[in-house]
Structure formats: C-alpha cells, structure tokens
PDB file of C-alpha atoms in Angstrom:
ATOM      1  CA  MET A   3      95.512-176.103 -41.871  1.00  0.00           C
ATOM      2  CA  GLU A   4      97.201-179.518 -41.809  1.00  0.00           C
ATOM      3  CA  ASN A   5      99.825-178.604 -44.453  1.00  0.00           C
ATOM      4  CA  ASN A   6     100.458-175.237 -42.821  1.00  0.00           C
ATOM      5  CA  TYR A   7     100.838-176.925 -39.437  1.00  0.00           C
ATOM      6  CA  GLN A   8     103.248-179.507 -40.808  1.00  0.00           C
ATOM      7  CA  ALA A   9     105.383-176.780 -42.388  1.00  0.00           C
ATOM      8  CA  ALA A  10     105.268-174.660 -39.228  1.00  0.00           C
ATOM      9  CA  LEU A  11     106.157-177.682 -37.095  1.00  0.00           C
ATOM     10  CA  ALA A  12     109.082-178.515 -39.383  1.00  0.00           C
ATOM     11  CA  ALA A  13     110.322-174.912 -39.076  1.00  0.00           C
ATOM     12  CA  PHE A  14     109.937-175.105 -35.282  1.00  0.00           C
ATOM     13  CA  ASP A  15     111.875-178.388 -35.223  1.00  0.00           C
ATOM     14  CA  SER A  16     114.673-176.918 -37.320  1.00  0.00           C
ATOM     15  CA  ALA A  17     114.915-173.801 -35.157  1.00  0.00           C
ATOM     16  CA  ILE A  18     114.986-175.832 -31.931  1.00  0.00           C
ATOM     17  CA  ALA A  19     117.621-178.176 -33.379  1.00  0.00           C
ATOM     18  CA  ASN A  20     119.908-175.570 -34.908  1.00  0.00           C
ATOM     19  CA  ASP A  21     119.509-172.110 -33.364  1.00  0.00           C
ATOM     20  CA  THR A  22     121.473-171.472 -30.176  1.00  0.00           C
ATOM     21  CA  ALA A  23     120.727-167.757 -29.825  1.00  0.00           C
ATOM     22  CA  GLY A  24     119.344-166.716 -26.434  1.00  0.00           C
ATOM     23  CA  ASP A  25     115.616-166.501 -27.160  1.00  0.00           C
ATOM     24  CA  ALA A  26     115.633-169.055 -30.000  1.00  0.00           C
ATOM     25  CA  PRO A  27     113.316-171.604 -28.331  1.00  0.00           C
ATOM     26  CA  TRP A  28     110.768-168.912 -27.477  1.00  0.00           C
ATOM     27  CA  ILE A  29     110.917-167.295 -30.916  1.00  0.00           C
ATOM     28  CA  ALA A  30     110.468-170.709 -32.545  1.00  0.00           C
ATOM     29  CA  LEU A  31     107.458-171.402 -30.307  1.00  0.00           C
ATOM     30  CA  GLN A  32     106.011-167.940 -30.959  1.00  0.00           C
ATOM     31  CA  THR A  33     106.229-168.540 -34.717  1.00  0.00           C
ATOM     32  CA  LEU A  34     104.481-171.903 -34.365  1.00  0.00           C
ATOM     33  CA  VAL A  35     101.784-170.442 -32.090  1.00  0.00           C
ATOM     34  CA  ARG A  36     101.052-167.645 -34.527  1.00  0.00           C
ATOM     35  CA  GLU A  37     100.569-170.205 -37.312  1.00  0.00           C
ATOM     36  CA  VAL A  38      98.414-172.576 -35.265  1.00  0.00           C
ATOM     37  CA  ILE A  39      96.112-170.199 -33.327  1.00  0.00           C
ATOM     38  CA  GLY A  40      97.336-166.626 -33.835  1.00  0.00           C
ATOM     39  CA  ALA A  41      98.592-164.201 -31.203  1.00  0.00           C
ATOM     40  CA  LYS A  42      99.096-160.448 -31.352  1.00  0.00           C
ATOM     41  CA  LEU A  43     100.965-160.646 -28.040  1.00  0.00           C
ATOM     42  CA  PHE A  44     102.970-163.706 -27.031  1.00  0.00           C
ATOM     43  CA  THR A  45     104.717-164.179 -23.687  1.00  0.00           C
ATOM     44  CA  VAL A  46     106.197-167.029 -21.679  1.00  0.00           C
ATOM     45  CA  MET A  47     106.078-167.070 -17.894  1.00  0.00           C
ATOM     46  CA  LEU A  48     108.220-169.290 -15.688  1.00  0.00           C
ATOM     47  CA  SER A  49     106.676-170.457 -12.407  1.00  0.00           C
ATOM     48  CA  ASP A  50     108.361-170.914  -9.064  1.00  0.00           C
ATOM     49  CA  MET A  51     105.560-172.438  -7.024  1.00  0.00           C
ATOM     50  CA  LYS A  52     107.683-172.834  -3.885  1.00  0.00           C
ATOM     51  CA  ALA A  53     108.382-169.100  -3.823  1.00  0.00           C
ATOM     52  CA  GLY A  54     104.914-168.182  -5.143  1.00  0.00           C
ATOM     53  CA  LEU A  55     106.447-166.168  -7.980  1.00  0.00           C
ATOM     54  CA  ALA A  56     106.289-165.973 -11.757  1.00  0.00           C
ATOM     55  CA  ARG A  57     108.887-164.456 -14.076  1.00  0.00           C
ATOM     56  CA  ARG A  58     108.419-163.416 -17.691  1.00  0.00           C
ATOM     57  CA  ALA A  59     111.070-165.280 -19.680  1.00  0.00           C
ATOM     58  CA  TYR A  60     110.078-164.013 -23.129  1.00  0.00           C
ATOM     59  CA  THR A  61     107.841-161.407 -24.682  1.00  0.00           C
ATOM     60  CA  SER A  62     106.965-160.365 -28.202  1.00  0.00           C
ATOM     61  CA  ASP A  63     106.497-156.797 -26.888  1.00  0.00           C
ATOM     62  CA  PRO A  64     109.471-155.868 -24.688  1.00  0.00           C
ATOM     63  CA  ALA A  65     108.430-152.193 -24.565  1.00  0.00           C
ATOM     64  CA  ASN A  66     105.098-152.924 -22.827  1.00  0.00           C
ATOM     65  CA  TYR A  67     105.838-156.338 -21.318  1.00  0.00           C
ATOM     66  CA  PRO A  68     109.549-156.571 -20.533  1.00  0.00           C
ATOM     67  CA  ALA A  69     111.113-159.931 -19.727  1.00  0.00           C
ATOM     68  CA  SER A  70     112.398-158.980 -16.304  1.00  0.00           C
ATOM     69  CA  GLY A  71     111.511-159.093 -12.661  1.00  0.00           C
ATOM     70  CA  THR A  72     109.023-161.294 -10.862  1.00  0.00           C
ATOM     71  CA  LYS A  73     105.421-161.012  -9.796  1.00  0.00           C
ATOM     72  CA  PRO A  74     103.474-162.880  -7.139  1.00  0.00           C
ATOM     73  CA  THR A  75     101.256-165.785  -8.087  1.00  0.00           C
ATOM     74  CA  HIS A  76      97.644-164.859  -7.302  1.00  0.00           C
ATOM     75  CA  ARG A  77      95.283-167.586  -6.124  1.00  0.00           C
ATOM     76  CA  ASN A  78      92.173-166.834  -8.139  1.00  0.00           C
ATOM     77  CA  GLU A  79      90.015-168.469 -10.827  1.00  0.00           C
ATOM     78  CA  TRP A  80      92.997-168.461 -13.204  1.00  0.00           C
ATOM     79  CA  PHE A  81      95.153-170.258 -10.639  1.00  0.00           C
ATOM     80  CA  ASP A  82      92.447-172.867 -10.003  1.00  0.00           C
ATOM     81  CA  ILE A  83      92.176-173.679 -13.724  1.00  0.00           C
ATOM     82  CA  VAL A  84      95.848-173.552 -14.704  1.00  0.00           C
ATOM     83  CA  HIS A  85      97.396-174.989 -11.537  1.00  0.00           C
ATOM     84  CA  GLY A  86      94.587-176.960  -9.951  1.00  0.00           C
ATOM     85  CA  GLU A  87      92.974-178.453 -13.046  1.00  0.00           C
ATOM     86  CA  ARG A  88      96.091-178.302 -15.258  1.00  0.00           C
ATOM     87  CA  ARG A  89      94.179-176.993 -18.231  1.00  0.00           C
ATOM     88  CA  ALA A  90      94.249-173.929 -20.427  1.00  0.00           C
ATOM     89  CA  PHE A  91      92.703-170.720 -19.160  1.00  0.00           C
ATOM     90  CA  VAL A  92      90.654-168.925 -21.810  1.00  0.00           C
ATOM     91  CA  ALA A  93      88.988-165.514 -21.638  1.00  0.00           C
ATOM     92  CA  ASN A  94      87.482-163.944 -24.741  1.00  0.00           C
ATOM     93  CA  THR A  95      86.471-160.524 -23.461  1.00  0.00           C
ATOM     94  CA  ILE A  96      88.360-157.788 -21.685  1.00  0.00           C
ATOM     95  CA  GLU A  97      85.781-158.010 -18.887  1.00  0.00           C
ATOM     96  CA  ASP A  98      86.708-161.639 -18.263  1.00  0.00           C
ATOM     97  CA  ILE A  99      90.409-160.795 -18.479  1.00  0.00           C
ATOM     98  CA  ALA A 100      89.901-158.013 -15.918  1.00  0.00           C
ATOM     99  CA  LYS A 101      88.569-160.558 -13.412  1.00  0.00           C
ATOM    100  CA  VAL A 102      91.962-162.252 -13.167  1.00  0.00           C
ATOM    101  CA  PHE A 103      94.641-159.925 -14.551  1.00  0.00           C
ATOM    102  CA  PRO A 104      95.320-156.571 -12.874  1.00  0.00           C
ATOM    103  CA  ASP A 105      97.033-155.272 -16.038  1.00  0.00           C
ATOM    104  CA  HIS A 106      93.836-155.564 -18.115  1.00  0.00           C
ATOM    105  CA  GLU A 107      93.928-151.879 -19.104  1.00  0.00           C
ATOM    106  CA  LEU A 108      97.380-152.297 -20.648  1.00  0.00           C
ATOM    107  CA  ILE A 109      96.230-155.477 -22.374  1.00  0.00           C
ATOM    108  CA  LYS A 110      93.272-153.613 -23.888  1.00  0.00           C
ATOM    109  CA  SER A 111      95.448-150.667 -24.932  1.00  0.00           C
ATOM    110  CA  LEU A 112      97.507-153.112 -27.028  1.00  0.00           C
ATOM    111  CA  GLY A 113      94.389-154.192 -28.938  1.00  0.00           C
ATOM    112  CA  CYS A 114      94.086-157.467 -27.062  1.00  0.00           C
ATOM    113  CA  GLU A 115      90.819-158.562 -25.482  1.00  0.00           C
ATOM    114  CA  SER A 116      91.169-162.344 -25.431  1.00  0.00           C
ATOM    115  CA  VAL A 117      93.736-164.699 -23.920  1.00  0.00           C
ATOM    116  CA  ILE A 118      94.696-168.333 -23.728  1.00  0.00           C
ATOM    117  CA  ASN A 119      97.248-169.439 -21.143  1.00  0.00           C
ATOM    118  CA  LEU A 120      98.662-172.904 -21.749  1.00  0.00           C
ATOM    119  CA  PRO A 121     100.235-174.493 -18.670  1.00  0.00           C
ATOM    120  CA  VAL A 122     103.438-176.463 -19.252  1.00  0.00           C
ATOM    121  CA  TYR A 123     103.916-179.446 -16.961  1.00  0.00           C
ATOM    122  CA  ILE A 124     106.890-181.806 -17.013  1.00  0.00           C
ATOM    123  CA  GLY A 125     107.423-184.511 -14.431  1.00  0.00           C
ATOM    124  CA  GLY A 126     104.419-183.372 -12.419  1.00  0.00           C
ATOM    125  CA  GLU A 127     105.813-179.851 -12.028  1.00  0.00           C
ATOM    126  CA  MET A 128     104.375-176.752 -13.647  1.00  0.00           C
ATOM    127  CA  LEU A 129     107.290-174.995 -15.319  1.00  0.00           C
ATOM    128  CA  GLY A 130     105.249-172.058 -16.553  1.00  0.00           C
ATOM    129  CA  THR A 131     102.717-170.889 -19.085  1.00  0.00           C
ATOM    130  CA  VAL A 132     102.599-169.988 -22.750  1.00  0.00           C
ATOM    131  CA  ASN A 133     100.423-166.877 -23.043  1.00  0.00           C
ATOM    132  CA  CYS A 134      98.700-165.816 -26.238  1.00  0.00           C
ATOM    133  CA  LEU A 135      96.594-162.682 -26.530  1.00  0.00           C
ATOM    134  CA  ASP A 136      94.582-161.322 -29.435  1.00  0.00           C
ATOM    135  CA  VAL A 137      91.397-159.426 -30.344  1.00  0.00           C
ATOM    136  CA  ALA A 138      88.099-160.088 -28.561  1.00  0.00           C
ATOM    137  CA  HIS A 139      86.586-163.551 -29.114  1.00  0.00           C
ATOM    138  CA  HIS A 140      89.686-164.742 -31.000  1.00  0.00           C
ATOM    139  CA  TYR A 141      90.179-167.958 -29.003  1.00  0.00           C
ATOM    140  CA  THR A 142      87.211-169.896 -30.308  1.00  0.00           C
ATOM    141  CA  PRO A 143      86.583-173.487 -29.222  1.00  0.00           C
ATOM    142  CA  GLU A 144      88.296-174.627 -32.438  1.00  0.00           C
ATOM    143  CA  ARG A 145      91.416-172.569 -31.691  1.00  0.00           C
ATOM    144  CA  VAL A 146      91.471-173.762 -28.091  1.00  0.00           C
ATOM    145  CA  GLU A 147      91.293-177.373 -29.320  1.00  0.00           C
ATOM    146  CA  ARG A 148      94.152-176.725 -31.766  1.00  0.00           C
ATOM    147  CA  ALA A 149      96.191-175.069 -29.019  1.00  0.00           C
ATOM    148  CA  THR A 150      95.775-177.898 -26.550  1.00  0.00           C
ATOM    149  CA  SER A 151      96.271-180.676 -29.087  1.00  0.00           C
ATOM    150  CA  LEU A 152      99.014-179.185 -31.289  1.00  0.00           C
ATOM    151  CA  LEU A 153     101.049-176.921 -28.987  1.00  0.00           C
ATOM    152  CA  ASN A 154     101.537-178.906 -25.763  1.00  0.00           C
ATOM    153  CA  ILE A 155     104.495-181.011 -26.900  1.00  0.00           C
ATOM    154  CA  PRO A 156     106.290-178.154 -28.717  1.00  0.00           C
ATOM    155  CA  SER A 157     105.781-175.986 -25.617  1.00  0.00           C
ATOM    156  CA  LYS A 158     107.366-178.632 -23.400  1.00  0.00           C
ATOM    157  CA  LEU A 159     110.283-178.932 -25.808  1.00  0.00           C
ATOM    158  CA  ALA A 160     110.814-175.156 -25.884  1.00  0.00           C
ATOM    159  CA  PHE A 161     110.835-175.056 -22.056  1.00  0.00           C
ATOM    160  CA  MET A 162     113.338-177.910 -21.922  1.00  0.00           C
ATOM    161  CA  VAL A 163     115.651-176.340 -24.502  1.00  0.00           C
ATOM    162  CA  ALA A 164     115.424-172.940 -22.791  1.00  0.00           C
ATOM    163  CA  GLY A 165     116.231-174.602 -19.459  1.00  0.00           C
ATOM    164  CA  LYS A 166     119.241-176.289 -20.978  1.00  0.00           C
ATOM    165  CA  GLN A 167     120.383-172.885 -22.251  1.00  0.00           C
ATOM    166  CA  GLY A 168     119.796-171.332 -18.828  1.00  0.00           C
ATOM    167  CA  LEU A 169     117.066-168.956 -20.012  1.00  0.00           C
TER     168      LEU A 169
END
C-alpha cells in the first residue's frame, strides 16, 4: 500500500501542479481516492452554509449525477457528523444510506451501497465534501482510517486549486 500510495500521491501532485484543464483538480483527487480507498462513484460537493445550499462541483457519473444545480442542506444525522463534529460520515449499507440520502434508490441502482463523505475545512469554514461510494461494506475501519489520514490534505489542496480556477 505504501509504495502505491506514494506513486499515486506523486501523480496527484504532478496533475495539480501541471494540469490547468477545468476539472483537473477533481480528476486528480478522484484518481488518488480510487487508489487509496476505492470508489465506484466519486463526487465533490461545494457547501454554502449561509444560503443552506450544496452544489455538485464534480462527478464521475455525469449521466446519473450531473454537476449542476443546487440542493438544500438537510439537518439530519449526516449534518451533525459532517458539520457539527467535522468528521467523516460513513454508511456501509443501503439501509443506512437511506436514512440520510433521499436518492438512495438511485445510489443502489448504480451498484453502490456504502458511502464515505469527507468534509473539507479550511480556515474554520467547511468548503464542501469529497464523496466516495462503492459496494456494501466497502468502507471498512481500515479504509476509513486511510481516507481520513491520507486524503485530507490532498482534498484541501484540490479545493484550493479548484477555487483558484473558479470551479
């Protein structure tokens, strides 16, 4: 894992440093995420807490999850964990996903039954979340530990680069 991570991190660093295409920071982060913890579906949401809205900035599946429009922020268990406690939300069954995400049927239809949402905070402000979905029980305690220890800084960097590019 360590050698694979180092190689994936080097590729992420190179992409962030050199690629100026529109979705480059998100694609670089998606590639790193898939190496570190795996994700059949990868999305990035931007948060506007003042307006109570979230906007999908990037998606690996634009047909089913387009990067457009906004949706209201719901104050539920997910909100309490991600916003209140500033920690990753993890659900490893479609039943647990259904408790917090109204689009659980679509999620299941894509072969995804587990999720990890990584909040991205900079300067005390939540900028958004990195969302990874995969098969049931995919986000084991080991994968959650890898996600929170190995993906936080690259996620912050991707958000900062995307913000600089106006994404």
